[in-house]
Coordinates of N, CA and C in Angstrom, one line a residue:
M1 N 120.3 47.5 125.7 CA 121.6 47.6 125.2 C 122.6 47.1 126.2
S2 N 123.6 46.2 125.7 CA 124.6 45.6 126.6 C 125.6 46.7 127.0
K3 N 126.4 46.3 128.0 CA 127.5 47.2 128.4 C 128.5 47.3 127.3
L4 N 128.7 46.3 126.5 CA 129.6 46.3 125.3 C 129.1 47.4 124.3
S5 N 127.8 47.4 124.0 CA 127.3 48.4 123.1 C 127.4 49.8 123.6
E6 N 127.1 49.9 124.9 CA 127.2 51.3 125.6 C 128.7 51.8 125.5
R7 N 129.6 50.9 125.8 CA 131.0 51.3 125.9 C 131.5 51.7 124.5
L8 N 131.2 50.9 123.5 CA 131.6 51.2 122.1 C 131.0 52.5 121.6
T9 N 129.7 52.7 121.9 CA 129.0 53.9 121.5 C 129.6 55.1 122.1
S10 N 129.9 55.1 123.4 CA 130.4 56.2 124.2 C 131.9 56.5 123.7
R11 N 132.7 55.5 123.5 CA 134.1 55.8 123.0 C 134.1 56.3 121.6
A12 N 133.2 55.8 120.7 CA 133.1 56.4 119.4 C 132.7 57.8 119.4
A13 N 131.8 58.2 120.3 CA 131.3 59.6 120.4 C 132.5 60.4 120.9
E14 N 133.2 59.9 122.0 CA 134.3 60.7 122.6 C 135.4 61.0 121.6
L15 N 135.6 60.0 120.7 CA 136.7 60.2 119.7 C 136.2 60.7 118.4
N16 N 134.9 61.0 118.3 CA 134.3 61.5 117.1 C 134.6 60.6 115.9
I17 N 134.3 59.3 116.1 CA 134.5 58.3 115.1 C 133.1 57.7 114.7
S18 N 132.7 57.9 113.5 CA 131.4 57.3 113.1 C 131.5 55.8 112.8
Q19 N 130.4 55.2 112.8 CA 130.3 53.8 112.5 C 130.9 53.5 111.1
T20 N 130.6 54.3 110.2 CA 131.2 54.1 108.8 C 132.7 54.2 108.8
D21 N 133.2 55.2 109.6 CA 134.7 55.4 109.7 C 135.3 54.2 110.4
L22 N 134.7 53.7 111.5 CA 135.2 52.6 112.2 C 135.2 51.3 111.3
A23 N 134.2 51.1 110.5 CA 134.1 50.0 109.6 C 135.2 50.0 108.6
A24 N 135.5 51.2 108.1 CA 136.6 51.3 107.1 C 137.9 51.1 107.7
R25 N 138.1 51.5 109.0 CA 139.4 51.4 109.6 C 139.7 49.9 110.0
V26 N 138.7 49.2 110.3 CA 139.0 47.8 110.7 C 138.6 46.8 109.6
E27 N 138.3 47.3 108.4 CA 138.0 46.5 107.3 C 136.8 45.6 107.5
M28 N 135.7 46.1 108.1 CA 134.5 45.4 108.3 C 133.4 46.1 107.5
S29 N 132.3 45.4 107.3 CA 131.1 46.1 106.7 C 130.4 47.0 107.7
Q30 N 129.8 48.1 107.2 CA 129.1 49.0 108.0 C 127.9 48.3 108.7
P31 N 127.2 47.5 108.0 CA 126.1 46.8 108.7 C 126.6 45.9 109.9
S32 N 127.7 45.3 109.8 CA 128.3 44.5 110.8 C 128.6 45.3 112.1
I33 N 129.2 46.5 111.8 CA 129.5 47.4 112.9 C 128.2 48.0 113.5
S34 N 127.2 48.2 112.7 CA 125.9 48.7 113.2 C 125.3 47.7 114.1
D35 N 125.3 46.4 113.7 CA 124.7 45.3 114.5 C 125.5 45.2 115.9
L36 N 126.8 45.4 115.8 CA 127.6 45.4 117.1 C 127.2 46.5 118.0
F37 N 127.1 47.7 117.5 CA 126.7 48.9 118.3 C 125.3 48.7 118.8
A38 N 124.4 48.1 118.1 CA 123.0 47.9 118.5 C 122.8 46.7 119.4
G39 N 123.8 45.9 119.6 CA 123.7 44.8 120.5 C 123.1 43.6 119.9
L40 N 123.1 43.5 118.5 CA 122.5 42.4 117.8 C 123.6 41.3 117.6
T41 N 124.8 41.6 117.8 CA 125.9 40.6 117.8 C 126.9 41.1 118.9
A42 N 127.6 40.1 119.5 CA 128.4 40.4 120.6 C 129.9 39.8 120.4
S43 N 130.2 39.2 119.3 CA 131.5 38.6 119.2 C 132.1 38.9 117.8
P44 N 132.5 40.1 117.6 CA 133.2 40.5 116.4 C 134.5 39.8 116.2
R45 N 134.8 39.3 115.1 CA 136.1 38.6 114.9 C 137.3 39.6 114.9
K46 N 137.0 40.8 114.6 CA 138.1 41.8 114.6 C 138.0 42.7 115.8
W47 N 137.8 42.0 117.0 CA 137.6 42.7 118.2 C 138.9 43.5 118.6
R48 N 140.1 42.9 118.3 CA 141.3 43.6 118.7 C 141.5 44.9 117.9
E49 N 141.1 44.9 116.6 CA 141.2 46.1 115.8 C 140.3 47.1 116.2
I50 N 139.0 46.7 116.6 CA 138.0 47.6 117.1 C 138.5 48.3 118.4
A51 N 139.0 47.4 119.3 CA 139.5 48.0 120.6 C 140.6 49.0 120.4
K52 N 141.5 48.7 119.4 CA 142.7 49.6 119.2 C 142.2 50.9 118.7
V53 N 141.3 50.9 117.7 CA 140.8 52.2 117.1 C 140.0 53.0 118.2
L54 N 139.2 52.3 119.0 CA 138.5 53.0 120.0 C 139.2 53.2 121.3
Q55 N 140.5 52.8 121.3 CA 141.4 53.0 122.5 C 140.8 52.3 123.8
I56 N 140.4 51.1 123.6 CA 139.8 50.3 124.7 C 140.8 49.2 125.0
D57 N 141.2 49.0 126.3 CA 142.1 48.0 126.7 C 141.6 46.6 126.3
E58 N 142.5 45.7 125.8 CA 142.0 44.4 125.3 C 141.4 43.6 126.4
K59 N 141.9 43.7 127.6 CA 141.3 42.9 128.7 C 139.8 43.4 129.0
E60 N 139.7 44.7 129.0 CA 138.3 45.3 129.2 C 137.4 44.9 128.0
M61 N 137.9 44.9 126.8 CA 137.1 44.5 125.6 C 136.7 43.1 125.7
L62 N 137.6 42.2 126.1 CA 137.2 40.8 126.3 C 136.2 40.6 127.3
T63 N 136.3 41.3 128.5 CA 135.3 41.2 129.5 C 134.0 41.6 129.1
L64 N 133.9 42.7 128.3 CA 132.6 43.2 127.8 C 132.0 42.2 126.8
I65 N 132.9 41.6 126.0 CA 132.4 40.6 125.0 C 131.8 39.4 125.7
Q66 N 132.6 38.9 126.8 CA 132.1 37.8 127.5 C 130.8 38.0 128.2
D67 N 130.6 39.2 128.8 CA 129.3 39.6 129.4 C 128.2 39.6 128.4
A68 N 128.5 40.2 127.2 CA 127.5 40.3 126.2 C 127.1 38.9 125.7
I69 N 128.0 38.1 125.5 CA 127.7 36.7 125.0 C 126.9 36.0 126.1
S70 N 127.2 36.1 127.4 CA 126.5 35.5 128.4 C 125.0 36.0 128.4
E71 N 124.8 37.3 128.2 CA 123.5 37.8 128.2 C 122.7 37.3 127.0
A72 N 123.4 37.0 125.9 CA 122.7 36.5 124.7 C 122.4 35.0 124.7
G73 N 123.0 34.3 125.7 CA 122.8 32.9 125.8 C 123.6 32.2 124.8
K74 N 123.1 31.1 124.2 CA 123.8 30.3 123.2 C 123.6 30.7 121.8
T75 N 123.0 31.9 121.6 CA 122.7 32.3 120.2 C 123.9 32.9 119.5
Q76 N 124.9 33.2 120.2 CA 126.1 33.9 119.7 C 127.2 32.9 119.4
R77 N 127.8 32.9 118.2 CA 128.9 32.1 117.8 C 130.2 32.8 118.3
V78 N 131.1 32.1 119.0 CA 132.3 32.8 119.5 C 133.5 32.5 118.6
P79 N 134.0 33.5 118.0 CA 135.2 33.3 117.1 C 136.4 32.7 117.9
R80 N 137.2 31.9 117.2 CA 138.3 31.3 117.9 C 139.3 32.3 118.5
S81 N 139.4 33.5 117.8 CA 140.3 34.5 118.3 C 139.9 35.0 119.7
I82 N 138.6 35.0 120.0 CA 138.1 35.5 121.3 C 138.2 34.4 122.3
S83 N 137.8 33.1 121.9 CA 137.9 32.0 122.9 C 139.4 31.8 123.3
N84 N 140.3 31.8 122.3 CA 141.7 31.6 122.6 C 142.3 32.7 123.5
A85 N 141.9 34.0 123.3 CA 142.4 35.1 124.1 C 141.8 35.0 125.5
T86 N 140.6 34.6 125.6 CA 139.9 34.5 126.9 C 140.6 33.4 127.7
A87 N 140.9 32.3 127.1 CA 141.5 31.2 127.8 C 142.9 31.6 128.3
Y88 N 143.6 32.4 127.5 CA 144.9 32.8 127.9 C 144.9 33.7 129.1
L89 N 143.9 34.7 129.1 CA 143.8 35.6 130.2 C 143.4 34.9 131.5
E90 N 142.6 33.9 131.3 CA 142.1 33.1 132.5 C 143.2 32.3 133.2
E91 N 144.2 31.8 132.3 CA 145.2 30.9 132.9 C 146.4 31.7 133.5
H92 N 146.9 32.8 132.7 CA 148.0 33.6 133.2 C 149.2 32.7 133.4
H93 N 149.4 31.7 132.6 CA 150.6 30.8 132.8 C 151.6 31.1 131.7
E94 N 152.9 31.1 132.0 CA 153.9 31.3 131.0 C 154.1 30.0 130.3
P95 N 154.3 30.0 129.0 CA 154.5 28.7 128.3 C 155.8 28.0 128.7
N96 N 155.8 26.7 128.9 CA 157.0 26.0 129.2 C 157.2 24.8 128.3
G97 N 156.6 24.9 127.1 CA 156.7 23.8 126.1 C 156.1 24.3 124.8
T98 N 156.4 23.5 123.8 CA 155.8 23.8 122.5 C 154.9 22.7 122.0
I99 N 153.7 23.1 121.6 CA 152.7 22.1 121.2 C 152.3 22.4 119.7
D100 N 152.3 21.4 118.9 CA 151.9 21.5 117.5 C 150.4 21.9 117.4
P101 N 150.1 23.0 116.9 CA 148.7 23.5 116.9 C 147.8 22.7 115.9
A102 N 148.4 21.9 115.0 CA 147.6 21.2 114.0 C 147.0 20.0 114.7
P103 N 145.7 19.8 114.5 CA 145.0 18.7 115.1 C 145.5 17.4 114.4
V104 N 145.4 16.3 115.1 CA 145.9 15.0 114.6 C 144.7 14.0 114.6
S105 N 144.6 13.3 113.5 CA 143.5 12.3 113.3 C 143.8 11.1 114.3
I106 N 142.7 10.7 115.0 CA 142.9 9.6 115.9 C 143.0 8.3 115.2
L107 N 142.6 8.3 113.9 CA 142.6 7.1 113.1 C 143.9 6.8 112.4
S108 N 144.5 7.9 111.8 CA 145.7 7.7 111.0 C 146.9 8.2 111.8
G109 N 146.7 9.1 112.8 CA 147.8 9.7 113.5 C 148.5 10.8 112.7
K110 N 147.9 11.2 111.6 CA 148.5 12.2 110.7 C 147.8 13.5 111.0
P111 N 148.5 14.6 110.8 CA 147.9 16.0 111.0 C 146.7 16.1 110.1
V112 N 145.7 16.7 110.6 CA 144.5 17.0 109.8 C 144.6 18.3 109.0
R113 N 144.3 18.2 107.8 CA 144.3 19.4 106.9 C 143.3 20.4 107.5
M114 N 143.6 21.7 107.4 CA 142.7 22.8 107.9 C 142.2 23.5 106.7
L115 N 140.9 23.8 106.7 CA 140.3 24.6 105.6 C 140.1 26.0 106.1
P116 N 140.3 27.0 105.2 CA 140.0 28.4 105.5 C 138.5 28.7 105.5
V117 N 138.0 29.5 106.4 CA 136.7 30.0 106.4 C 136.8 31.4 105.7
L118 N 136.2 31.5 104.5 CA 136.4 32.7 103.7 C 135.1 33.6 103.7
G119 N 135.4 34.9 103.4 CA 134.2 35.8 103.1 C 133.8 36.5 104.4
E120 N 133.4 37.7 104.2 CA 132.9 38.6 105.3 C 131.4 38.7 105.1
A121 N 130.6 38.3 106.0 CA 129.2 38.4 105.9 C 128.8 39.9 106.0
V122 N 128.0 40.4 105.1 CA 127.6 41.8 105.1 C 126.2 42.0 105.4
G123 N 125.4 40.9 105.7 CA 124.0 41.0 106.0 C 123.1 41.3 104.9
G124 N 121.9 41.7 105.2 CA 120.9 41.9 104.1 C 120.0 40.7 103.9
A125 N 118.8 41.0 103.4 CA 117.8 39.9 103.2 C 118.3 38.9 102.2
D126 N 119.2 39.3 101.3 CA 119.6 38.4 100.3 C 120.8 37.5 100.7
G127 N 121.3 37.7 101.9 CA 122.4 36.8 102.4 C 123.7 37.0 101.7
Q128 N 124.0 38.3 101.3 CA 125.2 38.6 100.5 C 126.5 38.5 101.4
Y129 N 127.5 38.1 100.7 CA 128.9 38.1 101.3 C 129.8 38.9 100.4
A130 N 130.9 39.3 101.1 CA 132.0 40.0 100.3 C 133.2 39.1 100.3
F131 N 133.6 38.5 99.2 CA 134.7 37.7 99.1 C 136.0 38.5 98.9
N132 N 136.6 39.0 99.9 CA 137.7 39.9 99.8 C 139.0 39.2 100.0
G133 N 139.0 37.9 100.1 CA 140.2 37.1 100.3 C 140.6 37.0 101.8
Q134 N 139.8 37.6 102.6 CA 140.1 37.5 104.1 C 139.7 36.2 104.6
I135 N 140.7 35.6 105.4 CA 140.4 34.3 106.1 C 139.9 34.7 107.5
L136 N 138.7 34.2 107.8 CA 138.1 34.5 109.1 C 138.5 33.5 110.2
D137 N 138.8 32.3 109.8 CA 139.1 31.2 110.7 C 139.6 30.0 109.9
Y138 N 140.0 29.0 110.7 CA 140.3 27.7 110.1 C 139.5 26.6 110.8
V139 N 139.1 25.6 110.0 CA 138.3 24.5 110.5 C 138.9 23.2 110.0
A140 N 138.7 22.1 110.7 CA 139.3 20.8 110.3 C 138.6 20.4 109.0
C141 N 139.4 19.9 108.0 CA 138.9 19.5 106.7 C 138.2 18.1 106.8
P142 N 137.0 18.0 106.3 CA 136.4 16.7 106.3 C 137.1 15.7 105.3
P143 N 137.0 14.4 105.5 CA 137.7 13.5 104.6 C 137.3 13.6 103.2
S144 N 136.1 14.0 102.8 CA 135.7 14.1 101.5 C 136.3 15.2 100.7
L145 N 136.9 16.2 101.4 CA 137.6 17.3 100.8 C 139.1 17.3 101.0
A146 N 139.6 16.2 101.6 CA 141.0 16.2 102.0 C 141.9 16.4 100.8
N147 N 141.5 15.9 99.6 CA 142.4 16.0 98.4 C 141.9 17.0 97.4
V148 N 141.0 17.9 97.8 CA 140.5 18.9 96.9 C 141.2 20.2 97.0
P149 N 141.9 20.6 96.0 CA 142.6 21.9 96.0 C 141.7 23.1 96.2
N150 N 142.0 24.0 97.0 CA 141.3 25.3 97.2 C 139.9 25.1 97.8
A151 N 139.7 23.9 98.5 CA 138.4 23.8 99.2 C 138.3 24.8 100.3
Y152 N 137.1 25.2 100.7 CA 137.0 26.2 101.7 C 135.6 26.1 102.4
A153 N 135.4 26.9 103.4 CA 134.1 26.9 104.1 C 133.6 28.3 104.3
V154 N 132.3 28.4 104.5 CA 131.7 29.8 104.7 C 130.7 29.6 105.8
W155 N 130.6 30.6 106.7 CA 129.6 30.7 107.7 C 128.3 31.3 107.1
I156 N 127.2 30.7 107.3 CA 125.9 31.2 106.9 C 125.5 32.4 107.7
D157 N 125.1 33.5 107.1 CA 124.7 34.7 107.8 C 123.3 35.1 107.3
G158 N 122.4 35.3 108.2 CA 121.0 35.7 107.8 C 120.1 34.5 107.7
E159 N 118.9 34.8 107.3 CA 117.8 33.7 107.3 C 117.3 33.5 105.9
S160 N 118.0 34.0 104.8 CA 117.5 33.8 103.5 C 117.4 32.4 103.0
M161 N 118.2 31.5 103.6 CA 118.1 30.1 103.2 C 117.5 29.2 104.2
Y162 N 116.9 29.8 105.2 CA 116.2 29.0 106.3 C 114.9 28.4 105.7
P163 N 114.6 27.1 106.0 CA 115.2 26.3 107.0 C 116.3 25.3 106.5
R164 N 116.7 25.5 105.2 CA 117.7 24.7 104.7 C 119.0 24.9 105.4
Y165 N 119.4 26.1 105.7 CA 120.5 26.4 106.5 C 120.1 27.5 107.5
K166 N 120.7 27.4 108.7 CA 120.4 28.3 109.8 C 121.6 29.3 109.9
S167 N 121.3 30.5 110.4 CA 122.3 31.5 110.6 C 123.4 30.9 111.6
G168 N 124.7 31.0 111.2 CA 125.7 30.5 112.1 C 126.2 29.1 111.7
E169 N 125.5 28.5 110.7 CA 125.9 27.2 110.3 C 127.1 27.3 109.3
L170 N 127.9 26.2 109.3 CA 129.1 26.2 108.5 C 128.9 25.3 107.3
V171 N 129.1 25.8 106.1 CA 129.0 25.0 104.9 C 130.4 24.8 104.3
Y172 N 130.6 23.6 103.7 CA 131.8 23.2 103.1 C 131.7 23.2 101.6
V173 N 132.7 23.8 100.9 CA 132.6 24.0 99.5 C 133.6 23.3 98.6
H174 N 133.2 22.7 97.5 CA 134.1 22.0 96.6 C 134.2 22.8 95.3
P175 N 135.2 23.7 95.2 CA 135.3 24.6 94.1 C 135.5 23.9 92.7
G176 N 136.0 22.7 92.7 CA 136.3 22.0 91.4 C 135.2 21.1 90.9
K177 N 134.1 21.0 91.7 CA 133.0 20.1 91.3 C 132.0 20.8 90.5
P178 N 131.5 20.3 89.3 CA 130.5 21.0 88.5 C 129.2 21.1 89.3
A179 N 128.6 22.3 89.3 CA 127.3 22.4 90.0 C 126.2 22.0 89.1
R180 N 125.1 21.4 89.7 CA 124.0 20.9 88.9 C 122.7 21.6 89.4
R181 N 121.7 21.6 88.5 CA 120.5 22.2 88.9 C 120.0 21.6 90.2
G182 N 119.5 22.4 91.1 CA 119.0 21.9 92.4 C 120.1 21.9 93.5
D183 N 121.4 22.1 93.1 CA 122.5 22.1 94.1 C 122.4 23.4 94.9
D184 N 122.8 23.3 96.2 CA 123.1 24.5 97.0 C 124.5 24.9 96.6
V185 N 124.6 26.2 96.3 CA 125.9 26.7 95.8 C 126.3 28.0 96.4
I186 N 127.5 28.4 96.3 CA 128.0 29.7 96.5 C 128.4 30.3 95.2
V187 N 127.7 31.4 94.9 CA 128.0 32.1 93.6 C 128.7 33.4 93.8
Q188 N 129.8 33.6 93.1 CA 130.5 34.9 93.2 C 130.1 35.7 92.0
I189 N 129.7 36.9 92.3 CA 129.3 37.9 91.3 C 130.2 39.1 91.3
R190 N 130.4 39.6 90.1 CA 131.3 40.8 90.0 C 130.7 42.0 90.8
P191 N 131.6 42.7 91.5 CA 131.1 43.8 92.3 C 130.6 45.0 91.5
H192 N 129.8 45.8 92.2 CA 129.3 47.0 91.5 C 130.4 48.0 91.1
E193 N 131.5 48.0 91.9 CA 132.6 48.9 91.7 C 133.8 48.1 91.5
E194 N 134.7 48.6 90.7 CA 135.9 47.8 90.3 C 136.8 47.5 91.5
D195 N 136.9 48.4 92.5 CA 137.9 48.3 93.6 C 137.2 47.5 94.7
M196 N 136.0 47.0 94.6 CA 135.4 46.2 95.6 C 135.6 44.7 95.4
P197 N 135.5 43.9 96.5 CA 135.6 42.5 96.3 C 134.4 41.9 95.7
P198 N 134.5 40.7 95.1 CA 133.3 40.0 94.5 C 132.2 39.8 95.6
R199 N 130.9 39.9 95.1 CA 129.8 39.6 95.9 C 129.5 38.1 95.9
G200 N 129.2 37.5 97.0 CA 128.9 36.1 97.1 C 127.5 35.9 97.6
F201 N 126.8 34.8 97.1 CA 125.5 34.5 97.6 C 125.4 33.0 97.8
V202 N 124.8 32.6 98.9 CA 124.5 31.2 99.2 C 123.0 30.9 98.8
K203 N 122.8 30.2 97.7 CA 121.5 30.0 97.1 C 121.4 28.6 96.5
E204 N 120.2 28.3 96.1 CA 120.0 27.0 95.3 C 120.1 27.4 93.8
L205 N 120.8 26.5 93.1 CA 121.0 26.8 91.6 C 119.8 26.4 90.8
V206 N 119.2 27.3 90.1 CA 118.1 27.0 89.2 C 118.7 26.7 87.8
G207 N 119.6 27.6 87.4 CA 120.3 27.4 86.1 C 120.3 28.7 85.3
Y208 N 120.9 28.5 84.1 CA 120.9 29.7 83.2 C 119.6 29.7 82.3
V209 N 119.1 30.9 82.2 CA 117.9 31.1 81.4 C 118.3 32.3 80.4
G210 N 118.6 31.9 79.2 CA 119.0 33.0 78.3 C 120.4 33.5 78.8
D211 N 120.4 34.8 78.9 CA 121.7 35.5 79.4 C 121.6 35.8 80.9
K212 N 120.8 35.1 81.6 CA 120.6 35.3 83.1 C 120.9 34.0 83.9
L213 N 121.6 34.2 85.0 CA 121.7 33.1 86.0 C 120.6 33.2 87.0
V214 N 119.9 32.2 87.2 CA 118.7 32.2 88.1 C 119.0 31.4 89.3
L215 N 118.8 32.0 90.5 CA 119.0 31.3 91.8 C 117.7 31.4 92.6
K216 N 117.6 30.5 93.6 CA 116.4 30.4 94.4 C 116.8 30.5 95.9
Q217 N 116.0 31.3 96.6 CA 116.2 31.3 98.1 C 114.8 30.9 98.7
Y218 N 114.9 30.6 100.0 CA 113.7 30.1 100.7 C 112.9 31.1 101.5
N219 N 113.6 32.1 102.0 CA 113.0 33.0 103.0 C 113.4 34.4 102.8
P220 N 112.5 35.2 102.1 CA 111.2 34.7 101.5 C 111.5 33.9 100.3
D221 N 110.5 33.1 99.9 CA 110.6 32.2 98.7 C 110.6 33.1 97.5
S222 N 111.7 33.2 96.8 CA 111.9 34.0 95.6 C 113.0 33.6 94.8
K223 N 113.1 34.1 93.6 CA 114.2 33.9 92.7 C 115.0 35.1 92.4
I224 N 116.3 35.0 92.3 CA 117.2 36.1 92.1 C 117.9 35.9 90.7
E225 N 118.1 36.9 89.9 CA 118.7 36.8 88.6 C 120.0 37.7 88.6
F226 N 121.0 37.2 87.9 CA 122.2 38.0 87.6 C 122.6 37.8 86.1
P227 N 123.1 38.8 85.5 CA 123.6 38.7 84.1 C 124.7 37.6 84.1
R228 N 124.6 36.8 83.0 CA 125.6 35.8 82.8 C 127.1 36.3 82.9
D229 N 127.3 37.5 82.3 CA 128.6 38.1 82.2 C 129.1 38.5 83.5
D230 N 128.3 38.7 84.5 CA 128.7 39.1 85.9 C 129.1 37.9 86.8
V231 N 128.8 36.7 86.3 CA 129.1 35.5 87.1 C 130.6 35.1 87.1
I232 N 131.2 35.1 88.2 CA 132.6 34.8 88.3 C 132.8 33.3 88.5
S233 N 132.0 32.7 89.4 CA 132.1 31.3 89.7 C 130.9 30.7 90.4
I234 N 130.7 29.4 90.3 CA 129.6 28.7 90.9 C 130.1 27.5 91.6
H235 N 130.2 27.5 92.9 CA 130.8 26.4 93.7 C 129.7 25.6 94.5
P236 N 129.6 24.3 94.3 CA 128.6 23.6 95.0 C 129.0 23.4 96.5
I237 N 128.0 23.4 97.4 CA 128.2 23.1 98.8 C 128.0 21.6 98.9
T238 N 129.0 21.0 99.5 CA 129.0 19.5 99.6 C 128.2 19.1 100.9
F239 N 128.3 19.8 102.0 CA 127.5 19.5 103.2 C 127.7 20.6 104.2
S240 N 127.1 20.5 105.3 CA 127.1 21.6 106.3 C 127.2 21.0 107.7
G241 N 127.6 21.8 108.6 CA 127.6 21.4 110.0 C 127.3 22.6 110.9
K242 N 127.0 22.4 112.2 CA 126.6 23.5 113.1 C 127.8 24.4 113.3
Y243 N 129.0 23.8 113.4 CA 130.2 24.7 113.7 C 131.3 24.2 112.8

């Protein structure tokens, strides 16, 4: 167990805060919090919220996260919020100018459109996501999606689509393009409860069979079915990248 896991566990115990309660307070899934406490992940995107609830100083929290990431090697993806905060603490310089944060294309000289990274990975063998409208990050928009309204990206979580996609890989989505049989897609399914966000799945589209939507995953090799009436949307993945 890393020092980060030990610190989080001890503070939660001291404050009598359960993992379920913490997950609810910071609007994360309970499995994600459980992985953090167990040392399976070291870079929560809502680290500031977690630190505030557990009454841990932000500098201390960043130090613990950095140590945990170093121990994990290169297997951990570092959210921009952490890397930016770390860089700021290392520099300790007061700003003396204003810089446009939007990246600029070296070819056109124009600002590059940024795409939102949507959805909260909630783990599980089926690679499920919760599309609660939360924006996890922004990434530069590829040229093929530059004029596509509502295009977005999603981080792959879990191994259900391995070796097609690896955990931590970024996939880019074209919500206006019709999906075809054999396409890799992000499917949004109605939640089990009305007040919950839609469920999302990254799978291969097999198609509709009667009143069922059939999807395929690779690991383990199996098919998943959903009632046609529960399907909210099917968006094709245009391509993917490591980050």
